[in-house]
Amino acid sequence: MSSPGASDRLIERRRRLARGRWGELIASVLLTAKGYRILARRHVTPYGEVDIIAARRDRIAFVEVKRRTTTADAQASLTPAQAARIARAADYWLSKHPHYLQREVGLDAVLVTARGWPRHVPNALDLM
């Protein structure tokens, strides 16, 4: 039998996953409203998961979604290690979809908070 603490941790983990999926849904709606076509959500590669892959005109965006209490906290949670992981995953995805190689590639972020509008930050991870 598992301990009561383990049960509480499992419940909290499930809540975090649900909030993360909600944030990804909000980010997808925002990107769609901005004219992006969602190509994939929660795409897993050997190098890690990309939350959203979206295309608009001559641009393809590999998007990390961060849901936090404030926009500043969400932005602060973006790390160089995440940027490197997403860049490797993007390279892998592009190698499997060569018809997108001629497009501009962006490593973007969507910052989602409990209150307020989500914020799309193009090339947020390129700068790290």
Short mmCIF file of C-alpha atoms in Angstrom, two decimals, residues 4-112:
data_model
loop_
_atom_site.label_atom_id
_atom_site.label_comp_id
_atom_site.label_asym_id
_atom_site.label_seq_id
_atom_site.Cartn_x
_atom_site.Cartn_y
_atom_site.Cartn_z
CA PRO A 4 -0.71 9.07 2.30
CA GLY A 5 2.09 11.41 1.17
CA ALA A 6 2.50 9.48 -2.08
CA SER A 7 -1.21 9.86 -2.79
CA ASP A 8 -1.02 13.63 -2.23
CA ARG A 9 1.98 13.89 -4.56
CA LEU A 10 0.13 11.93 -7.25
CA ILE A 11 -2.90 14.21 -6.96
CA GLU A 12 -0.70 17.32 -7.19
CA ARG A 13 1.14 15.89 -10.21
CA ARG A 14 -2.18 15.27 -11.98
CA ARG A 15 -3.27 18.84 -11.22
CA ARG A 16 -0.02 20.22 -12.66
CA LEU A 17 -0.45 18.11 -15.82
CA ALA A 18 -4.05 19.33 -16.22
CA ARG A 19 -2.96 22.98 -15.79
CA GLY A 20 -0.17 22.41 -18.32
CA ARG A 21 -2.57 20.96 -20.87
CA TRP A 22 -4.96 23.86 -20.27
CA GLY A 23 -2.08 26.29 -20.88
CA GLU A 24 -1.19 24.49 -24.12
CA LEU A 25 -4.81 24.70 -25.26
CA ILE A 26 -4.90 28.45 -24.54
CA ALA A 27 -1.60 28.88 -26.39
CA SER A 28 -2.96 26.95 -29.38
CA VAL A 29 -6.04 29.17 -29.51
CA LEU A 30 -3.87 32.30 -29.33
CA LEU A 31 -1.58 31.11 -32.12
CA THR A 32 -4.56 30.12 -34.28
CA ALA A 33 -6.07 33.59 -33.75
CA LYS A 34 -2.75 35.07 -34.93
CA GLY A 35 -2.99 33.07 -38.17
CA TYR A 36 -0.83 30.08 -37.28
CA ARG A 37 -1.80 26.57 -38.29
CA ILE A 38 -1.09 24.06 -35.53
CA LEU A 39 0.94 21.20 -37.01
CA ALA A 40 1.52 19.26 -33.79
CA ARG A 41 0.93 19.45 -30.05
CA ARG A 42 3.03 17.69 -27.43
CA HIS A 43 5.29 16.27 -30.14
CA VAL A 44 7.86 13.86 -28.72
CA THR A 45 11.26 13.43 -30.38
CA PRO A 46 14.35 11.54 -29.19
CA TYR A 47 15.62 14.94 -27.99
CA GLY A 48 12.57 15.95 -25.98
CA GLU A 49 9.03 17.19 -26.32
CA VAL A 50 7.93 20.29 -28.20
CA ASP A 51 4.72 21.71 -26.77
CA ILE A 52 3.44 23.17 -30.07
CA ILE A 53 4.67 23.21 -33.65
CA ALA A 54 2.88 25.85 -35.72
CA ALA A 55 3.26 27.42 -39.17
CA ARG A 56 2.23 30.77 -40.61
CA ARG A 57 3.17 31.94 -44.09
CA ASP A 58 6.93 31.40 -44.47
CA ARG A 59 7.59 30.79 -40.77
CA ILE A 60 7.52 27.71 -38.60
CA ALA A 61 7.51 28.06 -34.83
CA PHE A 62 8.56 25.53 -32.22
CA VAL A 63 6.78 26.77 -29.13
CA GLU A 64 7.44 26.23 -25.43
CA VAL A 65 4.39 27.01 -23.29
CA LYS A 66 4.96 28.30 -19.76
CA ARG A 67 2.06 28.65 -17.36
CA ARG A 68 2.84 30.51 -14.16
CA THR A 69 1.23 32.94 -11.74
CA THR A 70 2.76 36.01 -13.39
CA THR A 71 4.21 36.77 -16.81
CA ALA A 72 7.54 37.58 -15.16
CA ASP A 73 7.61 34.16 -13.47
CA ALA A 74 6.74 32.46 -16.76
CA GLN A 75 9.50 34.31 -18.60
CA ALA A 76 12.01 33.59 -15.82
CA SER A 77 11.25 29.87 -16.09
CA LEU A 78 12.67 29.72 -19.64
CA THR A 79 16.18 28.31 -19.45
CA PRO A 80 19.10 27.93 -21.85
CA ALA A 81 18.88 24.16 -21.34
CA GLN A 82 15.26 24.20 -22.53
CA ALA A 83 16.23 26.33 -25.49
CA ALA A 84 18.95 23.84 -26.45
CA ARG A 85 16.56 20.89 -26.05
CA ILE A 86 13.90 22.53 -28.22
CA ALA A 87 16.48 23.51 -30.85
CA ARG A 88 17.66 19.88 -31.07
CA ALA A 89 14.06 18.64 -31.24
CA ALA A 90 13.30 21.24 -33.95
CA ASP A 91 16.30 20.12 -36.01
CA TYR A 92 15.15 16.53 -35.70
CA TRP A 93 11.55 17.40 -36.71
CA LEU A 94 12.77 19.42 -39.69
CA SER A 95 14.95 16.49 -40.81
CA LYS A 96 11.76 14.39 -40.95
CA HIS A 97 9.76 17.14 -42.72
CA PRO A 98 12.21 18.59 -45.28
CA HIS A 99 9.50 20.56 -47.13
CA TYR A 100 9.61 23.03 -44.19
CA LEU A 101 13.38 23.62 -44.44
CA GLN A 102 13.00 26.73 -46.59
CA ARG A 103 10.93 28.52 -43.94
CA GLU A 104 12.14 30.87 -41.25
CA VAL A 105 12.42 28.89 -38.01
CA GLY A 106 11.57 30.40 -34.65
CA LEU A 107 11.94 29.06 -31.15
CA ASP A 108 9.02 30.85 -29.54
CA ALA A 109 7.35 30.91 -26.15
CA VAL A 110 3.78 31.49 -25.08
CA LEU A 111 3.48 32.78 -21.53
CA VAL A 112 0.18 31.91 -19.89
#
